[in-house]
mmCIF file with all atom_site columns, C-alpha atoms in Angstrom:
data_model
loop_
_atom_site.group_PDB
_atom_site.id
_atom_site.type_symbol
_atom_site.label_atom_id
_atom_site.label_alt_id
_atom_site.label_comp_id
_atom_site.label_asym_id
_atom_site.label_entity_id
_atom_site.label_seq_id
_atom_site.pdbx_PDB_ins_code
_atom_site.Cartn_x
_atom_site.Cartn_y
_atom_site.Cartn_z
_atom_site.occupancy
_atom_site.B_iso_or_equiv
_atom_site.pdbx_formal_charge
_atom_site.auth_seq_id
_atom_site.auth_comp_id
_atom_site.auth_asym_id
_atom_site.auth_atom_id
_atom_site.pdbx_PDB_model_num
ATOM 1   C CA . UNK A 1 1   ? -5.510  18.233  0.015   1.00 76.00 ? 1   UNK A CA 1
ATOM 2   C CA . UNK A 1 2   ? -7.265  16.456  -2.863  1.00 84.00 ? 2   UNK A CA 1
ATOM 3   C CA . UNK A 1 3   ? -10.368 14.648  -1.584  1.00 84.00 ? 3   UNK A CA 1
ATOM 4   C CA . UNK A 1 4   ? -11.210 13.111  -4.986  1.00 84.00 ? 4   UNK A CA 1
ATOM 5   C CA . UNK A 1 5   ? -8.369  10.604  -4.649  1.00 84.00 ? 5   UNK A CA 1
ATOM 6   C CA . UNK A 1 6   ? -9.574  9.206   -1.342  1.00 80.00 ? 6   UNK A CA 1
ATOM 7   C CA . UNK A 1 7   ? -11.627 6.027   -1.291  1.00 79.00 ? 7   UNK A CA 1
ATOM 8   C CA . UNK A 1 8   ? -12.789 4.769   -4.685  1.00 81.00 ? 8   UNK A CA 1
ATOM 9   C CA . UNK A 1 9   ? -13.085 7.999   -6.690  1.00 82.00 ? 9   UNK A CA 1
ATOM 10  C CA . UNK A 1 10  ? -16.380 6.938   -8.209  1.00 84.00 ? 10  UNK A CA 1
ATOM 11  C CA . UNK A 1 11  ? -17.854 10.445  -7.929  1.00 87.00 ? 11  UNK A CA 1
ATOM 12  C CA . UNK A 1 12  ? -15.122 11.892  -10.128 1.00 87.00 ? 12  UNK A CA 1
ATOM 13  C CA . UNK A 1 13  ? -15.366 8.980   -12.542 1.00 86.00 ? 13  UNK A CA 1
ATOM 14  C CA . UNK A 1 14  ? -19.161 9.266   -12.766 1.00 86.00 ? 14  UNK A CA 1
ATOM 15  C CA . UNK A 1 15  ? -18.762 12.999  -13.352 1.00 88.00 ? 15  UNK A CA 1
ATOM 16  C CA . UNK A 1 16  ? -16.458 12.287  -16.290 1.00 88.00 ? 16  UNK A CA 1
ATOM 17  C CA . UNK A 1 17  ? -18.960 9.772   -17.674 1.00 87.00 ? 17  UNK A CA 1
ATOM 18  C CA . UNK A 1 18  ? -21.645 12.476  -17.403 1.00 87.00 ? 18  UNK A CA 1
ATOM 19  C CA . UNK A 1 19  ? -19.496 14.922  -19.412 1.00 86.00 ? 19  UNK A CA 1
ATOM 20  C CA . UNK A 1 20  ? -18.359 17.115  -16.511 1.00 87.00 ? 20  UNK A CA 1
ATOM 21  C CA . UNK A 1 21  ? -15.366 18.888  -17.965 1.00 86.00 ? 21  UNK A CA 1
ATOM 22  C CA . UNK A 1 22  ? -12.412 19.100  -15.599 1.00 90.00 ? 22  UNK A CA 1
ATOM 23  C CA . UNK A 1 23  ? -9.396  21.236  -16.578 1.00 93.00 ? 23  UNK A CA 1
ATOM 24  C CA . UNK A 1 24  ? -6.476  19.257  -17.993 1.00 93.00 ? 24  UNK A CA 1
ATOM 25  C CA . UNK A 1 25  ? -3.996  20.459  -15.382 1.00 94.00 ? 25  UNK A CA 1
ATOM 26  C CA . UNK A 1 26  ? -6.257  19.358  -12.547 1.00 93.00 ? 26  UNK A CA 1
ATOM 27  C CA . UNK A 1 27  ? -6.812  15.970  -14.205 1.00 93.00 ? 27  UNK A CA 1
ATOM 28  C CA . UNK A 1 28  ? -3.081  15.342  -14.175 1.00 94.00 ? 28  UNK A CA 1
ATOM 29  C CA . UNK A 1 29  ? -2.867  16.484  -10.540 1.00 94.00 ? 29  UNK A CA 1
ATOM 30  C CA . UNK A 1 30  ? -5.587  13.932  -9.745  1.00 92.00 ? 30  UNK A CA 1
ATOM 31  C CA . UNK A 1 31  ? -3.723  11.292  -11.738 1.00 93.00 ? 31  UNK A CA 1
ATOM 32  C CA . UNK A 1 32  ? -0.441  11.781  -9.880  1.00 94.00 ? 32  UNK A CA 1
ATOM 33  C CA . UNK A 1 33  ? -2.136  12.062  -6.476  1.00 93.00 ? 33  UNK A CA 1
ATOM 34  C CA . UNK A 1 34  ? -4.198  8.885   -6.964  1.00 92.00 ? 34  UNK A CA 1
ATOM 35  C CA . UNK A 1 35  ? -1.161  7.020   -8.265  1.00 91.00 ? 35  UNK A CA 1
ATOM 36  C CA . UNK A 1 36  ? 0.832   8.034   -5.189  1.00 91.00 ? 36  UNK A CA 1
ATOM 37  C CA . UNK A 1 37  ? -1.923  7.199   -2.698  1.00 89.00 ? 37  UNK A CA 1
ATOM 38  C CA . UNK A 1 38  ? -2.504  3.821   -4.346  1.00 88.00 ? 38  UNK A CA 1
ATOM 39  C CA . UNK A 1 39  ? 1.214   3.015   -4.305  1.00 88.00 ? 39  UNK A CA 1
ATOM 40  C CA . UNK A 1 40  ? 1.535   4.042   -0.657  1.00 87.00 ? 40  UNK A CA 1
ATOM 41  C CA . UNK A 1 41  ? -1.542  2.030   0.307   1.00 85.00 ? 41  UNK A CA 1
ATOM 42  C CA . UNK A 1 42  ? -0.437  -1.091  -1.579  1.00 84.00 ? 42  UNK A CA 1
ATOM 43  C CA . UNK A 1 43  ? 3.173   -0.998  -0.398  1.00 85.00 ? 43  UNK A CA 1
ATOM 44  C CA . UNK A 1 44  ? 2.358   -0.349  3.256   1.00 84.00 ? 44  UNK A CA 1
ATOM 45  C CA . UNK A 1 45  ? -0.158  -3.152  3.568   1.00 78.00 ? 45  UNK A CA 1
ATOM 46  C CA . UNK A 1 46  ? -3.083  -0.835  4.256   1.00 75.00 ? 46  UNK A CA 1
ATOM 47  C CA . UNK A 1 47  ? -6.565  -1.740  3.149   1.00 70.00 ? 47  UNK A CA 1
ATOM 48  C CA . UNK A 1 48  ? -7.021  -0.974  -0.505  1.00 71.00 ? 48  UNK A CA 1
ATOM 49  C CA . UNK A 1 49  ? -6.998  -2.688  -3.810  1.00 79.00 ? 49  UNK A CA 1
ATOM 50  C CA . UNK A 1 50  ? -6.116  -2.027  -7.395  1.00 84.00 ? 50  UNK A CA 1
ATOM 51  C CA . UNK A 1 51  ? -9.504  -2.469  -9.072  1.00 87.00 ? 51  UNK A CA 1
ATOM 52  C CA . UNK A 1 52  ? -11.159 0.881   -8.298  1.00 87.00 ? 52  UNK A CA 1
ATOM 53  C CA . UNK A 1 53  ? -7.904  2.852   -8.605  1.00 90.00 ? 53  UNK A CA 1
ATOM 54  C CA . UNK A 1 54  ? -7.306  1.354   -12.047 1.00 91.00 ? 54  UNK A CA 1
ATOM 55  C CA . UNK A 1 55  ? -10.736 2.551   -13.185 1.00 91.00 ? 55  UNK A CA 1
ATOM 56  C CA . UNK A 1 56  ? -10.083 6.003   -11.731 1.00 92.00 ? 56  UNK A CA 1
ATOM 57  C CA . UNK A 1 57  ? -6.588  6.301   -13.221 1.00 93.00 ? 57  UNK A CA 1
ATOM 58  C CA . UNK A 1 58  ? -7.752  5.152   -16.639 1.00 94.00 ? 58  UNK A CA 1
ATOM 59  C CA . UNK A 1 59  ? -10.790 7.421   -16.673 1.00 93.00 ? 59  UNK A CA 1
ATOM 60  C CA . UNK A 1 60  ? -8.778  10.458  -15.647 1.00 95.00 ? 60  UNK A CA 1
ATOM 61  C CA . UNK A 1 61  ? -6.031  9.622   -18.149 1.00 95.00 ? 61  UNK A CA 1
ATOM 62  C CA . UNK A 1 62  ? -8.610  9.210   -20.924 1.00 95.00 ? 62  UNK A CA 1
ATOM 63  C CA . UNK A 1 63  ? -10.253 12.522  -20.044 1.00 94.00 ? 63  UNK A CA 1
ATOM 64  C CA . UNK A 1 64  ? -6.865  14.253  -19.998 1.00 95.00 ? 64  UNK A CA 1
ATOM 65  C CA . UNK A 1 65  ? -6.053  12.769  -23.397 1.00 95.00 ? 65  UNK A CA 1
ATOM 66  C CA . UNK A 1 66  ? -9.404  14.034  -24.715 1.00 94.00 ? 66  UNK A CA 1
ATOM 67  C CA . UNK A 1 67  ? -8.713  17.534  -23.444 1.00 94.00 ? 67  UNK A CA 1
ATOM 68  C CA . UNK A 1 68  ? -5.230  17.623  -24.979 1.00 95.00 ? 68  UNK A CA 1
ATOM 69  C CA . UNK A 1 69  ? -6.420  16.328  -28.363 1.00 94.00 ? 69  UNK A CA 1
ATOM 70  C CA . UNK A 1 70  ? -9.427  18.651  -28.561 1.00 92.00 ? 70  UNK A CA 1
ATOM 71  C CA . UNK A 1 71  ? -7.361  21.700  -27.532 1.00 92.00 ? 71  UNK A CA 1
ATOM 72  C CA . UNK A 1 72  ? -4.668  20.769  -30.064 1.00 92.00 ? 72  UNK A CA 1
ATOM 73  C CA . UNK A 1 73  ? -7.194  20.371  -32.869 1.00 90.00 ? 73  UNK A CA 1
ATOM 74  C CA . UNK A 1 74  ? -8.771  23.734  -32.029 1.00 90.00 ? 74  UNK A CA 1
ATOM 75  C CA . UNK A 1 75  ? -5.365  25.405  -32.065 1.00 91.00 ? 75  UNK A CA 1
ATOM 76  C CA . UNK A 1 76  ? -4.411  23.827  -35.385 1.00 91.00 ? 76  UNK A CA 1
ATOM 77  C CA . UNK A 1 77  ? -7.731  24.664  -37.035 1.00 88.00 ? 77  UNK A CA 1
ATOM 78  C CA . UNK A 1 78  ? -7.414  28.251  -35.792 1.00 88.00 ? 78  UNK A CA 1
ATOM 79  C CA . UNK A 1 79  ? -3.918  28.571  -37.208 1.00 91.00 ? 79  UNK A CA 1
ATOM 80  C CA . UNK A 1 80  ? -4.732  26.827  -40.491 1.00 90.00 ? 80  UNK A CA 1
ATOM 81  C CA . UNK A 1 81  ? -8.388  27.507  -41.421 1.00 88.00 ? 81  UNK A CA 1
ATOM 82  C CA . UNK A 1 82  ? -8.082  25.540  -44.675 1.00 88.00 ? 82  UNK A CA 1
ATOM 83  C CA . UNK A 1 83  ? -7.759  22.339  -42.614 1.00 85.00 ? 83  UNK A CA 1
ATOM 84  C CA . UNK A 1 84  ? -11.161 22.841  -40.988 1.00 82.00 ? 84  UNK A CA 1
ATOM 85  C CA . UNK A 1 85  ? -12.843 20.944  -43.855 1.00 85.00 ? 85  UNK A CA 1
ATOM 86  C CA . UNK A 1 86  ? -11.233 17.657  -42.799 1.00 86.00 ? 86  UNK A CA 1
ATOM 87  C CA . UNK A 1 87  ? -13.507 15.404  -40.713 1.00 85.00 ? 87  UNK A CA 1
ATOM 88  C CA . UNK A 1 88  ? -11.154 15.228  -37.718 1.00 84.00 ? 88  UNK A CA 1
ATOM 89  C CA . UNK A 1 89  ? -11.408 18.971  -37.292 1.00 81.00 ? 89  UNK A CA 1
ATOM 90  C CA . UNK A 1 90  ? -15.230 18.793  -37.320 1.00 79.00 ? 90  UNK A CA 1
ATOM 91  C CA . UNK A 1 91  ? -15.144 17.256  -33.870 1.00 80.00 ? 91  UNK A CA 1
ATOM 92  C CA . UNK A 1 92  ? -14.040 14.196  -31.961 1.00 87.00 ? 92  UNK A CA 1
ATOM 93  C CA . UNK A 1 93  ? -15.953 11.928  -29.624 1.00 87.00 ? 93  UNK A CA 1
ATOM 94  C CA . UNK A 1 94  ? -17.016 13.365  -26.326 1.00 89.00 ? 94  UNK A CA 1
ATOM 95  C CA . UNK A 1 95  ? -15.261 13.288  -22.986 1.00 90.00 ? 95  UNK A CA 1
ATOM 96  C CA . UNK A 1 96  ? -17.284 10.309  -21.638 1.00 91.00 ? 96  UNK A CA 1
ATOM 97  C CA . UNK A 1 97  ? -16.141 8.092   -24.523 1.00 90.00 ? 97  UNK A CA 1
ATOM 98  C CA . UNK A 1 98  ? -12.475 8.871   -23.889 1.00 93.00 ? 98  UNK A CA 1
ATOM 99  C CA . UNK A 1 99  ? -12.900 8.371   -20.123 1.00 92.00 ? 99  UNK A CA 1
ATOM 100 C CA . UNK A 1 100 ? -14.588 5.001   -20.670 1.00 92.00 ? 100 UNK A CA 1
ATOM 101 C CA . UNK A 1 101 ? -11.948 3.796   -23.126 1.00 93.00 ? 101 UNK A CA 1
ATOM 102 C CA . UNK A 1 102 ? -9.178  4.900   -20.764 1.00 94.00 ? 102 UNK A CA 1
ATOM 103 C CA . UNK A 1 103 ? -10.747 3.167   -17.770 1.00 93.00 ? 103 UNK A CA 1
ATOM 104 C CA . UNK A 1 104 ? -11.283 -0.076  -19.701 1.00 93.00 ? 104 UNK A CA 1
ATOM 105 C CA . UNK A 1 105 ? -7.748  0.019   -21.094 1.00 95.00 ? 105 UNK A CA 1
ATOM 106 C CA . UNK A 1 106 ? -6.034  0.427   -17.739 1.00 94.00 ? 106 UNK A CA 1
ATOM 107 C CA . UNK A 1 107 ? -8.257  -2.206  -16.135 1.00 93.00 ? 107 UNK A CA 1
ATOM 108 C CA . UNK A 1 108 ? -7.577  -4.662  -18.977 1.00 94.00 ? 108 UNK A CA 1
ATOM 109 C CA . UNK A 1 109 ? -3.829  -4.001  -18.908 1.00 93.00 ? 109 UNK A CA 1
ATOM 110 C CA . UNK A 1 110 ? -3.618  -4.463  -15.150 1.00 91.00 ? 110 UNK A CA 1
ATOM 111 C CA . UNK A 1 111 ? -5.730  -7.613  -14.830 1.00 91.00 ? 111 UNK A CA 1
ATOM 112 C CA . UNK A 1 112 ? -5.250  -9.053  -18.367 1.00 91.00 ? 112 UNK A CA 1
ATOM 113 C CA . UNK A 1 113 ? -9.017  -9.328  -18.746 1.00 90.00 ? 113 UNK A CA 1
ATOM 114 C CA . UNK A 1 114 ? -10.078 -7.333  -21.823 1.00 91.00 ? 114 UNK A CA 1
ATOM 115 C CA . UNK A 1 115 ? -13.571 -8.785  -22.119 1.00 91.00 ? 115 UNK A CA 1
ATOM 116 C CA . UNK A 1 116 ? -14.320 -8.201  -18.448 1.00 90.00 ? 116 UNK A CA 1
ATOM 117 C CA . UNK A 1 117 ? -13.113 -4.619  -18.679 1.00 90.00 ? 117 UNK A CA 1
ATOM 118 C CA . UNK A 1 118 ? -15.140 -3.953  -21.826 1.00 89.00 ? 118 UNK A CA 1
ATOM 119 C CA . UNK A 1 119 ? -18.346 -5.445  -20.473 1.00 88.00 ? 119 UNK A CA 1
ATOM 120 C CA . UNK A 1 120 ? -17.973 -3.761  -17.099 1.00 87.00 ? 120 UNK A CA 1
ATOM 121 C CA . UNK A 1 121 ? -17.599 -0.302  -18.598 1.00 85.00 ? 121 UNK A CA 1
ATOM 122 C CA . UNK A 1 122 ? -20.369 -0.966  -21.097 1.00 84.00 ? 122 UNK A CA 1
ATOM 123 C CA . UNK A 1 123 ? -22.714 -1.986  -18.285 1.00 86.00 ? 123 UNK A CA 1
ATOM 124 C CA . UNK A 1 124 ? -21.868 1.205   -16.400 1.00 80.00 ? 124 UNK A CA 1
ATOM 125 C CA . UNK A 1 125 ? -22.995 3.439   -19.240 1.00 79.00 ? 125 UNK A CA 1
ATOM 126 C CA . UNK A 1 126 ? -25.008 1.272   -21.665 1.00 82.00 ? 126 UNK A CA 1
ATOM 127 C CA . UNK A 1 127 ? -23.611 3.311   -24.544 1.00 80.00 ? 127 UNK A CA 1
ATOM 128 C CA . UNK A 1 128 ? -23.562 1.187   -27.707 1.00 80.00 ? 128 UNK A CA 1
ATOM 129 C CA . UNK A 1 129 ? -21.595 3.799   -29.651 1.00 83.00 ? 129 UNK A CA 1
ATOM 130 C CA . UNK A 1 130 ? -18.412 3.187   -27.702 1.00 86.00 ? 130 UNK A CA 1
ATOM 131 C CA . UNK A 1 131 ? -18.393 -0.626  -27.479 1.00 88.00 ? 131 UNK A CA 1
ATOM 132 C CA . UNK A 1 132 ? -16.098 -1.212  -30.490 1.00 90.00 ? 132 UNK A CA 1
ATOM 133 C CA . UNK A 1 133 ? -13.355 1.245   -29.439 1.00 90.00 ? 133 UNK A CA 1
ATOM 134 C CA . UNK A 1 134 ? -13.780 0.010   -25.868 1.00 89.00 ? 134 UNK A CA 1
ATOM 135 C CA . UNK A 1 135 ? -13.113 -3.608  -26.854 1.00 92.00 ? 135 UNK A CA 1
ATOM 136 C CA . UNK A 1 136 ? -10.284 -2.709  -29.230 1.00 94.00 ? 136 UNK A CA 1
ATOM 137 C CA . UNK A 1 137 ? -8.457  -0.582  -26.676 1.00 94.00 ? 137 UNK A CA 1
ATOM 138 C CA . UNK A 1 138 ? -8.935  -3.188  -23.932 1.00 93.00 ? 138 UNK A CA 1
ATOM 139 C CA . UNK A 1 139 ? -7.512  -5.896  -26.191 1.00 93.00 ? 139 UNK A CA 1
ATOM 140 C CA . UNK A 1 140 ? -4.507  -3.816  -27.205 1.00 95.00 ? 140 UNK A CA 1
ATOM 141 C CA . UNK A 1 141 ? -3.896  -2.791  -23.580 1.00 94.00 ? 141 UNK A CA 1
ATOM 142 C CA . UNK A 1 142 ? -4.028  -6.397  -22.379 1.00 93.00 ? 142 UNK A CA 1
ATOM 143 C CA . UNK A 1 143 ? -1.648  -7.501  -25.120 1.00 94.00 ? 143 UNK A CA 1
ATOM 144 C CA . UNK A 1 144 ? 0.714   -4.620  -24.360 1.00 94.00 ? 144 UNK A CA 1
ATOM 145 C CA . UNK A 1 145 ? 0.635   -5.528  -20.671 1.00 92.00 ? 145 UNK A CA 1
ATOM 146 C CA . UNK A 1 146 ? 1.573   -9.125  -21.493 1.00 92.00 ? 146 UNK A CA 1
ATOM 147 C CA . UNK A 1 147 ? 4.464   -8.030  -23.709 1.00 93.00 ? 147 UNK A CA 1
ATOM 148 C CA . UNK A 1 148 ? 5.814   -5.562  -21.147 1.00 92.00 ? 148 UNK A CA 1
ATOM 149 C CA . UNK A 1 149 ? 5.525   -8.097  -18.326 1.00 90.00 ? 149 UNK A CA 1
ATOM 150 C CA . UNK A 1 150 ? 7.384   -10.735 -20.351 1.00 89.00 ? 150 UNK A CA 1
ATOM 151 C CA . UNK A 1 151 ? 10.091  -8.236  -21.259 1.00 89.00 ? 151 UNK A CA 1
ATOM 152 C CA . UNK A 1 152 ? 10.525  -7.167  -17.613 1.00 86.00 ? 152 UNK A CA 1
ATOM 153 C CA . UNK A 1 153 ? 10.697  -10.795 -16.458 1.00 83.00 ? 153 UNK A CA 1
ATOM 154 C CA . UNK A 1 154 ? 13.403  -11.569 -19.016 1.00 80.00 ? 154 UNK A CA 1
ATOM 155 C CA . UNK A 1 155 ? 15.324  -8.434  -18.031 1.00 77.00 ? 155 UNK A CA 1
ATOM 156 C CA . UNK A 1 156 ? 15.145  -9.408  -14.364 1.00 76.00 ? 156 UNK A CA 1
ATOM 157 C CA . UNK A 1 157 ? 16.325  -12.953 -15.091 1.00 72.00 ? 157 UNK A CA 1
ATOM 158 C CA . UNK A 1 158 ? 19.308  -11.654 -17.079 1.00 73.00 ? 158 UNK A CA 1
ATOM 159 C CA . UNK A 1 159 ? 20.350  -9.294  -14.266 1.00 73.00 ? 159 UNK A CA 1
ATOM 160 C CA . UNK A 1 160 ? 19.801  -11.812 -11.464 1.00 69.00 ? 160 UNK A CA 1
ATOM 161 C CA . UNK A 1 161 ? 23.153  -13.351 -10.402 1.00 65.00 ? 161 UNK A CA 1
ATOM 162 C CA . UNK A 1 162 ? 21.459  -16.545 -9.231  1.00 63.00 ? 162 UNK A CA 1
ATOM 163 C CA . UNK A 1 163 ? 18.728  -18.079 -11.317 1.00 58.00 ? 163 UNK A CA 1
ATOM 164 C CA . UNK A 1 164 ? 16.548  -21.114 -10.745 1.00 56.00 ? 164 UNK A CA 1
ATOM 165 C CA . UNK A 1 165 ? 18.524  -22.925 -13.408 1.00 57.00 ? 165 UNK A CA 1
ATOM 166 C CA . UNK A 1 166 ? 21.714  -22.460 -11.363 1.00 55.00 ? 166 UNK A CA 1
ATOM 167 C CA . UNK A 1 167 ? 20.050  -23.901 -8.279  1.00 54.00 ? 167 UNK A CA 1
ATOM 168 C CA . UNK A 1 168 ? 18.688  -26.890 -10.175 1.00 53.00 ? 168 UNK A CA 1
ATOM 169 C CA . UNK A 1 169 ? 22.077  -27.813 -11.675 1.00 54.00 ? 169 UNK A CA 1
ATOM 170 C CA . UNK A 1 170 ? 24.087  -27.249 -8.506  1.00 52.00 ? 170 UNK A CA 1
ATOM 171 C CA . UNK A 1 171 ? 26.457  -30.111 -7.694  1.00 55.00 ? 171 UNK A CA 1
ATOM 172 C CA . UNK A 1 172 ? 25.516  -31.680 -4.385  1.00 53.00 ? 172 UNK A CA 1
ATOM 173 C CA . UNK A 1 173 ? 27.996  -33.003 -1.907  1.00 54.00 ? 173 UNK A CA 1
ATOM 174 C CA . UNK A 1 174 ? 30.199  -29.928 -1.612  1.00 55.00 ? 174 UNK A CA 1
ATOM 175 C CA . UNK A 1 175 ? 31.184  -28.881 1.833   1.00 55.00 ? 175 UNK A CA 1
ATOM 176 C CA . UNK A 1 176 ? 29.744  -25.374 1.674   1.00 55.00 ? 176 UNK A CA 1
ATOM 177 C CA . UNK A 1 177 ? 26.698  -26.410 3.726   1.00 55.00 ? 177 UNK A CA 1
ATOM 178 C CA . UNK A 1 178 ? 24.247  -24.688 1.409   1.00 55.00 ? 178 UNK A CA 1
ATOM 179 C CA . UNK A 1 179 ? 22.853  -27.758 -0.336  1.00 53.00 ? 179 UNK A CA 1
ATOM 180 C CA . UNK A 1 180 ? 22.553  -30.679 2.034   1.00 53.00 ? 180 UNK A CA 1
ATOM 181 C CA . UNK A 1 181 ? 19.758  -32.339 0.055   1.00 56.00 ? 181 UNK A CA 1
ATOM 182 C CA . UNK A 1 182 ? 20.981  -35.534 -1.650  1.00 56.00 ? 182 UNK A CA 1
ATOM 183 C CA . UNK A 1 183 ? 20.268  -35.942 -5.356  1.00 58.00 ? 183 UNK A CA 1
ATOM 184 C CA . UNK A 1 184 ? 17.428  -38.182 -6.535  1.00 60.00 ? 184 UNK A CA 1
ATOM 185 C CA . UNK A 1 185 ? 18.648  -41.787 -6.817  1.00 58.00 ? 185 UNK A CA 1
ATOM 186 C CA . UNK A 1 186 ? 16.011  -42.888 -9.284  1.00 57.00 ? 186 UNK A CA 1
ATOM 187 C CA . UNK A 1 187 ? 13.716  -44.566 -6.773  1.00 54.00 ? 187 UNK A CA 1
#
């Protein structure tokens, strides 16, 4: 039982924004559990939306990405001490920044509203240091969402045996009983 995935998940998200470190494995358990509960809720017609889950999923994904990157950099700098002079090994942004960027990115990709996502997350934290990466990631996520959606629509149209073009060019007057609507006579 994972109570963090029930309802909105704002407590977990606020904890990430306040730099509460959650282990990476548990973040991915939360991610999968929230994804499943959201899919079940949306597909069954139960009450629930996609706005709050998108913030939760993005924040948890961003925090998980932060944990993986910071652990990887620590491992590399431990194995190769000569690399510790490079700026990236001096430290990366904190967990709240990654959680905010992740939440804004998923929200922007889902609703195709990068400015809304950026301003919403900025208003939640009022952190001026993260506004530029927040807006950049939201823009890229929205653009990526548009490209993927267009690609999926084209793929579906190619695999669909009957398309709207076939229905529009169908010859009327056949005796199959499917199209009994007479063609337009120019009136």
